[in-house]
Amino acid sequence: MLALSKSKTLSFFVLSAVLLSSSLFAKESYLKQTHNLTDEQVYQQIKTNLETNLYTLPPRVQGHYAIRQFRMTGDPKYANGALIDLLTIAESQAYFACNLNKPHFIDDESALAASLLGHKARGLARKEAIAPYPKFMLFTDLLRFSSRIDEFGFTGPCHDLLFSTLKAHDFTASFTDNKMIESWAAQLINYVYWAKQIGVGDYYQAYKTAFINTYPDSKDATLSKAQYKNKIYGMTHFIFAASGYYQNEVEPKEFQWILDYFEKNLDKIIADTTEDISTEVGISFLITGHSNHNVTQKVKKHIIAAYNPETQMIPSPKGRSDLSSGEHRNVLAMMLLNWPETLHPGPYLNNIPSTKKNLPRLVNVKSDQNTLDSKQ
C-alpha cells in the first residue's frame, strides 16, 4: 500500500510538472509586452541592427534582406545587395545548368543535395519523400536560380539548356505527392510559381487540389504541431509566390479560402506556430489589399510584444537572437510594421546606374528589359 501510495504521489507530481511546464511554455494569443515601444520604434531598431551588421552576414542573407527592402521602399541603395545575390545565383546556375548534358550529372548532384538534408526528423522525412523523384533536388534548384535571375531582368548561363531540360520534365507527380506536400508545402508552391514564371509548365491547379486534399480543414485536430506549421506556412506561400515575393499586390478573390481560414483560426495559428509564420499571415492580408484588417492588427500586437529591445530582434522560438538565422523573421517583422502604399518590382539591375556597370558577364539582359532601359 505504501508503495502504491508513493507511486500515486509520484505520478501526481509528474503530471503536475507536465501541466505546469505546458502552461508556462504554451504561447498565448498575445505575449505580455515587456516594453512600451511603438511599431515605428520596433521597426527602426530592427532595421538599425540588421543594417549595421549586414556585411557580417552570408551573401545569401544580405541578398534576402536587400531584395525585400528594395521592394518595400524602391530605394536604389538596396540594389547592390541584390547584385550580391545575382552574382551568387548566376555562378551557381553556370555550374549546374551548363553540365546538364553530362552523363549522370543530374542524378549525382540531386543525390548529393539530398544527402545534405540532415538527420533530424524533418530532414529524414524529406529524404523519404523525395526518394521516388531522383531529379527533384537539382531541378528545383534550377527553378530557383533561373526565376531569381529572371526577376532581376536577365537570363542566366546556359539558359536554353536549362529551359529545355525543365520543360521536358513532368513535375506533376512530385508536386502532388502527399508525402512531398507534408515535407515541403511552402517550397512546392514556390516551385509551382517559378515553373510558370520561366515558362516550363503550369502546375498550379494540380498542386492546389493536392494541397487541399492533403490538409483538409476538417483534419486540423489530427495534425501534429509540426504538420500544422507546415500547412499554414504553405498557405502563406500561395499568396507570397503569387505576388512575385512582394513585387505586386494580389487580387484576394483567388485566395479568399486562405484569408477566411486565417481569420477564423488566428488564435490557434499564433499559439501553435512561430513568429515567422504568424507574421506571414499578417502580411498575407497586406499583399491582398487589406491594409487595416483586424488579422493584421492582431498579429502586429503579437509581434511587437515578442520584440526584445536588448537584442533588437524578434527572437527565435528557442529564445536565440542570431542575426544570420533570424534575419528572415526580422525582415518580415519590418515589412509587417511598415508596409508601403506601393510595392516596387525588381530591382531591374540593368536600369540602376550603381549596378549596371557591375553586372556579371554570365547573364544576358532580357529583351523587355532592353526596351524598358531605352525608354528611361
Short mmCIF file of C-alpha atoms in Angstrom, two decimals:
data_model
loop_
_atom_site.label_atom_id
_atom_site.label_comp_id
_atom_site.label_asym_id
_atom_site.label_seq_id
_atom_site.Cartn_x
_atom_site.Cartn_y
_atom_site.Cartn_z
CA MET A 1 0.00 0.00 0.00
CA LEU A 2 2.84 2.34 0.90
CA ALA A 3 4.49 1.62 -2.44
CA LEU A 4 1.18 2.23 -4.21
CA SER A 5 0.71 5.49 -2.32
CA LYS A 6 4.22 6.63 -3.24
CA SER A 7 3.56 5.67 -6.86
CA LYS A 8 0.34 7.71 -6.93
CA THR A 9 2.11 10.63 -5.29
CA LEU A 10 4.96 10.46 -7.80
CA SER A 11 2.52 10.23 -10.68
CA PHE A 12 0.68 13.27 -9.35
CA PHE A 13 3.88 15.32 -9.20
CA VAL A 14 4.96 14.20 -12.66
CA LEU A 15 1.57 15.12 -14.09
CA SER A 16 1.64 18.44 -12.25
CA ALA A 17 5.09 19.19 -13.61
CA VAL A 18 3.97 18.39 -17.14
CA LEU A 19 0.90 20.57 -16.82
CA LEU A 20 2.89 23.40 -15.26
CA SER A 21 5.52 23.14 -17.98
CA SER A 22 2.82 23.22 -20.65
CA SER A 23 1.18 26.27 -19.12
CA LEU A 24 4.49 28.08 -18.82
CA PHE A 25 5.66 27.43 -22.35
CA ALA A 26 2.39 27.35 -24.30
CA LYS A 27 2.09 30.53 -26.35
CA GLU A 28 -0.93 32.68 -25.60
CA SER A 29 -2.69 34.60 -28.36
CA TYR A 30 -0.75 37.63 -27.15
CA LEU A 31 2.50 37.76 -25.26
CA LYS A 32 2.74 40.11 -22.32
CA GLN A 33 4.53 43.16 -23.66
CA THR A 34 7.63 43.99 -21.61
CA HIS A 35 8.34 47.36 -23.24
CA ASN A 36 6.47 50.48 -24.32
CA LEU A 37 7.87 50.82 -27.83
CA THR A 38 5.66 51.75 -30.75
CA ASP A 39 5.53 49.80 -34.00
CA GLU A 40 7.66 52.52 -35.63
CA GLN A 41 10.30 52.28 -32.89
CA VAL A 42 10.43 48.49 -33.15
CA TYR A 43 10.77 48.78 -36.93
CA GLN A 44 13.60 51.31 -36.69
CA GLN A 45 15.52 49.35 -34.07
CA ILE A 46 15.37 46.10 -36.04
CA LYS A 47 16.41 47.98 -39.19
CA THR A 48 19.36 49.66 -37.46
CA ASN A 49 20.53 46.36 -36.01
CA LEU A 50 20.33 44.50 -39.31
CA GLU A 51 21.85 47.23 -41.46
CA THR A 52 24.67 47.93 -39.00
CA ASN A 53 25.66 44.27 -39.13
CA LEU A 54 24.57 43.41 -42.67
CA TYR A 55 28.03 42.86 -44.09
CA THR A 56 28.85 40.34 -41.38
CA LEU A 57 26.10 38.07 -42.75
CA PRO A 58 26.40 35.47 -45.53
CA PRO A 59 25.80 36.73 -49.10
CA ARG A 60 22.50 34.82 -49.31
CA VAL A 61 21.21 36.62 -46.21
CA GLN A 62 22.43 40.01 -47.40
CA GLY A 63 20.59 39.45 -50.66
CA HIS A 64 17.41 38.28 -48.94
CA TYR A 65 17.30 41.46 -46.87
CA ALA A 66 18.23 43.85 -49.67
CA ILE A 67 15.71 42.45 -52.15
CA ARG A 68 12.85 42.79 -49.67
CA GLN A 69 13.87 46.28 -48.63
CA PHE A 70 14.05 47.38 -52.25
CA ARG A 71 10.57 46.01 -52.89
CA MET A 72 9.27 47.80 -49.80
CA THR A 73 10.99 51.16 -50.41
CA GLY A 74 12.21 51.37 -54.01
CA ASP A 75 15.42 52.85 -52.62
CA PRO A 76 18.28 52.10 -55.06
CA LYS A 77 20.74 51.89 -52.16
CA TYR A 78 19.49 48.31 -51.71
CA ALA A 79 20.25 47.37 -55.31
CA ASN A 80 23.87 46.45 -54.58
CA GLY A 81 22.68 43.91 -52.01
CA ALA A 82 20.52 42.40 -54.76
CA LEU A 83 23.57 42.43 -57.04
CA ILE A 84 25.39 40.28 -54.48
CA ASP A 85 22.51 37.83 -54.75
CA LEU A 86 22.67 37.88 -58.56
CA LEU A 87 26.41 37.22 -58.57
CA THR A 88 25.95 34.22 -56.28
CA ILE A 89 22.95 32.78 -58.12
CA ALA A 90 24.46 33.28 -61.58
CA GLU A 91 27.61 31.42 -60.57
CA SER A 92 25.54 28.55 -59.22
CA GLN A 93 23.44 28.36 -62.38
CA ALA A 94 26.59 28.41 -64.51
CA TYR A 95 27.82 25.27 -62.82
CA PHE A 96 24.58 23.32 -62.63
CA ALA A 97 22.84 24.34 -65.86
CA CYS A 98 25.90 24.08 -68.07
CA ASN A 99 26.55 20.50 -67.00
CA LEU A 100 23.01 19.16 -67.54
CA ASN A 101 24.00 17.14 -70.61
CA LYS A 102 26.91 15.49 -68.80
CA PRO A 103 26.24 11.76 -68.11
CA HIS A 104 24.92 11.04 -64.58
CA PHE A 105 25.29 14.69 -63.58
CA ILE A 106 21.63 15.28 -62.74
CA ASP A 107 21.19 12.19 -60.57
CA ASP A 108 24.57 12.61 -58.89
CA GLU A 109 24.02 16.27 -57.96
CA SER A 110 20.47 15.62 -56.77
CA ALA A 111 21.69 12.76 -54.60
CA LEU A 112 24.43 14.96 -53.14
CA ALA A 113 21.93 17.70 -52.31
CA ALA A 114 19.60 15.14 -50.72
CA SER A 115 22.43 13.85 -48.54
CA LEU A 116 22.75 17.33 -47.02
CA LEU A 117 19.17 17.46 -45.76
CA GLY A 118 20.30 16.29 -42.34
CA HIS A 119 19.37 13.55 -39.91
CA LYS A 120 16.72 15.28 -37.80
CA ALA A 121 13.04 14.42 -38.18
CA ARG A 122 12.31 16.94 -40.92
CA GLY A 123 15.41 16.05 -42.91
CA LEU A 124 14.68 12.35 -42.71
CA ALA A 125 11.05 12.92 -43.75
CA ARG A 126 12.20 14.96 -46.74
CA LYS A 127 14.70 12.31 -47.80
CA GLU A 128 11.97 9.68 -47.67
CA ALA A 129 9.55 11.90 -49.60
CA ILE A 130 11.94 12.64 -52.47
CA ALA A 131 13.14 9.04 -52.85
CA PRO A 132 10.81 8.37 -55.85
CA TYR A 133 11.97 11.60 -57.53
CA PRO A 134 15.74 11.38 -58.10
CA LYS A 135 15.95 14.60 -60.13
CA PHE A 136 13.91 16.73 -57.72
CA MET A 137 16.67 18.44 -55.76
CA LEU A 138 18.66 19.67 -58.76
CA PHE A 139 15.69 20.59 -60.91
CA THR A 140 14.06 22.67 -58.18
CA ASP A 141 17.37 24.45 -57.55
CA LEU A 142 17.39 25.32 -61.25
CA LEU A 143 13.87 26.72 -60.92
CA ARG A 144 15.06 28.89 -58.03
CA PHE A 145 18.18 30.15 -59.79
CA SER A 146 16.51 30.93 -63.11
CA SER A 147 13.43 32.59 -61.62
CA ARG A 148 15.54 34.87 -59.42
CA ILE A 149 17.75 35.89 -62.35
CA ASP A 150 14.54 36.50 -64.32
CA GLU A 151 13.18 38.76 -61.56
CA PHE A 152 16.25 40.97 -61.92
CA GLY A 153 15.67 41.31 -65.67
CA PHE A 154 18.08 38.73 -67.09
CA THR A 155 18.51 35.22 -68.39
CA GLY A 156 21.32 33.22 -66.87
CA PRO A 157 24.09 31.00 -68.22
CA CYS A 158 23.10 28.03 -70.40
CA HIS A 159 19.51 29.22 -70.20
CA ASP A 160 18.38 27.35 -73.32
CA LEU A 161 19.69 24.03 -72.00
CA LEU A 162 18.13 24.69 -68.59
CA PHE A 163 14.81 25.63 -70.18
CA SER A 164 14.60 22.63 -72.49
CA THR A 165 15.59 20.24 -69.69
CA LEU A 166 12.99 21.54 -67.25
CA LYS A 167 10.26 21.83 -69.89
CA ALA A 168 10.77 18.18 -70.84
CA HIS A 169 10.41 17.10 -67.21
CA ASP A 170 6.94 16.50 -65.77
CA PHE A 171 6.84 17.74 -62.17
CA THR A 172 3.22 16.69 -61.59
CA ALA A 173 3.93 13.56 -59.55
CA SER A 174 6.45 15.21 -57.23
CA PHE A 175 4.32 18.34 -56.80
CA THR A 176 1.15 16.43 -55.91
CA ASP A 177 2.51 13.59 -53.76
CA ASN A 178 1.02 13.95 -50.27
CA LYS A 179 4.31 12.95 -48.61
CA MET A 180 6.04 15.68 -50.56
CA ILE A 181 3.44 18.23 -49.51
CA GLU A 182 3.76 17.14 -45.88
CA SER A 183 7.50 17.78 -46.13
CA TRP A 184 7.78 20.75 -48.50
CA ALA A 185 4.44 22.58 -48.62
CA ALA A 186 5.78 26.13 -48.88
CA GLN A 187 8.66 25.19 -51.14
CA LEU A 188 6.41 23.33 -53.57
CA ILE A 189 4.10 26.27 -54.18
CA ASN A 190 7.20 28.38 -54.81
CA TYR A 191 8.37 25.86 -57.40
CA VAL A 192 4.92 25.84 -58.99
CA TYR A 193 5.01 29.60 -59.50
CA TRP A 194 8.63 29.64 -60.61
CA ALA A 195 7.95 26.95 -63.22
CA LYS A 196 5.15 29.08 -64.63
CA GLN A 197 7.25 32.27 -64.38
CA ILE A 198 10.02 30.92 -66.59
CA GLY A 199 7.59 29.12 -68.90
CA VAL A 200 8.38 25.45 -68.30
CA GLY A 201 4.96 24.32 -67.02
CA ASP A 202 1.73 25.25 -65.26
CA TYR A 203 1.15 23.02 -62.25
CA TYR A 204 -0.91 25.43 -60.14
CA GLN A 205 -4.34 23.80 -60.18
CA ALA A 206 -2.89 20.33 -59.68
CA TYR A 207 -0.90 21.50 -56.67
CA LYS A 208 -3.77 23.46 -55.14
CA THR A 209 -6.06 20.42 -55.35
CA ALA A 210 -3.41 18.14 -53.87
CA PHE A 211 -2.64 20.60 -51.06
CA ILE A 212 -6.28 20.89 -50.03
CA ASN A 213 -6.67 17.11 -50.16
CA THR A 214 -3.56 16.67 -48.00
CA TYR A 215 -4.63 19.30 -45.46
CA PRO A 216 -8.45 19.44 -45.32
CA ASP A 217 -9.57 21.82 -42.59
CA SER A 218 -11.69 19.06 -41.07
CA LYS A 219 -8.49 17.18 -40.15
CA ASP A 220 -6.75 20.05 -38.33
CA ALA A 221 -7.27 18.43 -34.93
CA THR A 222 -5.32 15.36 -36.04
CA LEU A 223 -2.24 17.31 -37.14
CA SER A 224 0.92 17.47 -35.07
CA LYS A 225 2.25 20.97 -34.38
CA ALA A 226 4.95 20.41 -36.99
CA GLN A 227 2.37 19.47 -39.61
CA TYR A 228 0.11 22.36 -38.65
CA LYS A 229 3.05 24.74 -39.10
CA ASN A 230 3.75 23.18 -42.49
CA LYS A 231 0.13 23.69 -43.52
CA ILE A 232 -0.03 27.36 -42.51
CA TYR A 233 3.41 28.11 -43.93
CA GLY A 234 2.31 26.56 -47.22
CA MET A 235 -0.88 28.62 -47.28
CA THR A 236 1.01 31.91 -46.80
CA HIS A 237 3.30 31.00 -49.68
CA PHE A 238 0.38 30.61 -52.08
CA ILE A 239 -0.11 34.35 -51.65
CA PHE A 240 3.56 35.31 -51.40
CA ALA A 241 4.50 33.43 -54.55
CA ALA A 242 1.56 34.94 -56.43
CA SER A 243 2.88 38.41 -55.56
CA GLY A 244 6.30 37.57 -57.00
CA TYR A 245 7.51 37.88 -53.44
CA TYR A 246 6.25 41.36 -52.60
CA GLN A 247 6.57 42.84 -56.08
CA ASN A 248 2.84 43.28 -56.71
CA GLU A 249 -0.40 43.26 -54.77
CA VAL A 250 -2.56 40.17 -55.29
CA GLU A 251 -6.27 40.02 -56.10
CA PRO A 252 -7.83 38.47 -52.97
CA LYS A 253 -10.57 36.52 -54.76
CA GLU A 254 -8.36 33.57 -55.73
CA PHE A 255 -7.07 33.27 -52.18
CA GLN A 256 -10.21 34.00 -50.19
CA TRP A 257 -10.22 30.39 -48.96
CA ILE A 258 -6.87 31.10 -47.31
CA LEU A 259 -7.77 34.52 -45.92
CA ASP A 260 -11.02 33.22 -44.45
CA TYR A 261 -9.17 30.33 -42.82
CA PHE A 262 -6.56 32.65 -41.30
CA GLU A 263 -9.21 34.95 -39.88
CA LYS A 264 -11.19 32.09 -38.37
CA ASN A 265 -8.15 30.34 -36.88
CA LEU A 266 -5.87 33.23 -35.93
CA ASP A 267 -5.63 32.43 -32.21
CA LYS A 268 -4.63 28.84 -32.96
CA ILE A 269 -2.11 29.99 -35.56
CA ILE A 270 -0.44 32.35 -33.09
CA ALA A 271 -0.46 29.73 -30.34
CA ASP A 272 0.72 26.76 -32.38
CA THR A 273 3.12 28.22 -34.96
CA THR A 274 6.07 30.62 -34.85
CA GLU A 275 6.54 34.39 -35.12
CA ASP A 276 7.80 33.88 -38.71
CA ILE A 277 4.58 32.15 -39.71
CA SER A 278 2.27 34.46 -37.74
CA THR A 279 3.93 37.46 -39.38
CA GLU A 280 3.44 35.91 -42.81
CA VAL A 281 -0.25 35.52 -42.03
CA GLY A 282 -0.45 39.24 -41.25
CA ILE A 283 1.45 40.14 -44.42
CA SER A 284 -0.90 37.93 -46.48
CA PHE A 285 -3.68 40.43 -45.76
CA LEU A 286 -1.45 43.38 -46.67
CA ILE A 287 -0.48 41.85 -50.01
CA THR A 288 -4.16 41.31 -50.83
CA GLY A 289 -5.01 44.95 -50.18
CA HIS A 290 -6.40 44.68 -46.64
CA SER A 291 -4.21 47.36 -45.07
CA ASN A 292 -6.21 47.72 -41.86
CA HIS A 293 -7.61 44.23 -41.44
CA ASN A 294 -8.22 43.02 -37.92
CA VAL A 295 -5.96 39.99 -38.51
CA THR A 296 -3.01 42.20 -39.40
CA GLN A 297 -3.58 44.45 -36.39
CA LYS A 298 -3.69 41.47 -34.02
CA VAL A 299 -0.53 39.98 -35.49
CA LYS A 300 1.22 43.36 -35.19
CA LYS A 301 0.42 43.48 -31.48
CA HIS A 302 1.76 39.96 -31.03
CA ILE A 303 4.98 40.70 -32.91
CA ILE A 304 5.59 43.97 -31.03
CA ALA A 305 5.13 42.08 -27.76
CA ALA A 306 7.59 39.41 -28.93
CA TYR A 307 10.28 42.01 -29.66
CA ASN A 308 13.33 42.04 -27.37
CA PRO A 309 14.76 45.58 -27.01
CA GLU A 310 18.01 44.25 -25.52
CA THR A 311 18.92 42.28 -28.65
CA GLN A 312 16.91 44.49 -31.04
CA MET A 313 15.35 41.41 -32.59
CA ILE A 314 12.34 39.14 -32.58
CA PRO A 315 14.00 36.08 -31.00
CA SER A 316 13.66 32.52 -32.28
CA PRO A 317 11.13 30.13 -30.70
CA LYS A 318 14.02 28.93 -28.50
CA GLY A 319 14.91 32.48 -27.48
CA ARG A 320 18.00 32.86 -29.66
CA SER A 321 18.89 36.16 -31.33
CA ASP A 322 21.35 35.08 -34.01
CA LEU A 323 21.35 37.61 -36.84
CA SER A 324 22.07 35.19 -39.66
CA SER A 325 19.30 32.70 -38.87
CA GLY A 326 16.98 35.42 -37.54
CA GLU A 327 17.13 37.82 -40.49
CA HIS A 328 14.14 36.15 -42.18
CA ARG A 329 11.94 36.53 -39.12
CA ASN A 330 13.01 40.11 -38.50
CA VAL A 331 12.80 41.47 -42.03
CA LEU A 332 9.28 40.02 -42.14
CA ALA A 333 8.50 41.92 -38.93
CA MET A 334 9.81 45.11 -40.53
CA MET A 335 7.57 44.57 -43.53
CA LEU A 336 4.54 43.92 -41.35
CA LEU A 337 5.14 47.03 -39.24
CA ASN A 338 5.88 49.40 -42.12
CA TRP A 339 4.03 48.17 -45.20
CA PRO A 340 4.24 50.67 -48.10
CA GLU A 341 1.43 52.15 -50.15
CA THR A 342 3.20 50.98 -53.30
CA LEU A 343 5.35 47.90 -53.95
CA HIS A 344 8.41 48.11 -56.20
CA PRO A 345 9.12 45.30 -58.70
CA GLY A 346 12.66 44.15 -59.35
CA PRO A 347 15.17 45.55 -58.79
CA TYR A 348 15.94 45.57 -62.50
CA LEU A 349 19.67 45.85 -62.11
CA ASN A 350 20.38 46.87 -65.71
CA ASN A 351 18.31 50.02 -65.16
CA ILE A 352 20.06 51.20 -62.00
CA PRO A 353 23.33 53.12 -62.54
CA SER A 354 25.08 51.79 -59.44
CA THR A 355 24.60 48.17 -60.50
CA LYS A 356 24.51 48.37 -64.31
CA LYS A 357 28.28 48.76 -64.60
CA ASN A 358 28.99 45.82 -62.31
CA LEU A 359 26.77 43.12 -63.78
CA PRO A 360 28.21 39.61 -64.07
CA ARG A 361 29.07 38.60 -67.62
CA LEU A 362 27.27 35.33 -67.01
CA VAL A 363 23.85 36.97 -67.53
CA ASN A 364 22.08 38.49 -70.53
CA VAL A 365 19.57 41.32 -70.38
CA LYS A 366 16.07 40.18 -71.33
CA SER A 367 14.61 41.84 -74.41
CA ASP A 368 11.80 43.50 -72.45
CA GLN A 369 14.36 45.00 -70.06
CA ASN A 370 16.34 46.39 -73.02
CA THR A 371 13.14 48.05 -74.19
CA LEU A 372 12.47 49.46 -70.73
CA ASP A 373 16.06 50.67 -70.45
CA SER A 374 15.86 52.53 -73.76
CA LYS A 375 12.79 54.44 -72.57
CA GLN A 376 14.42 55.68 -69.39
#
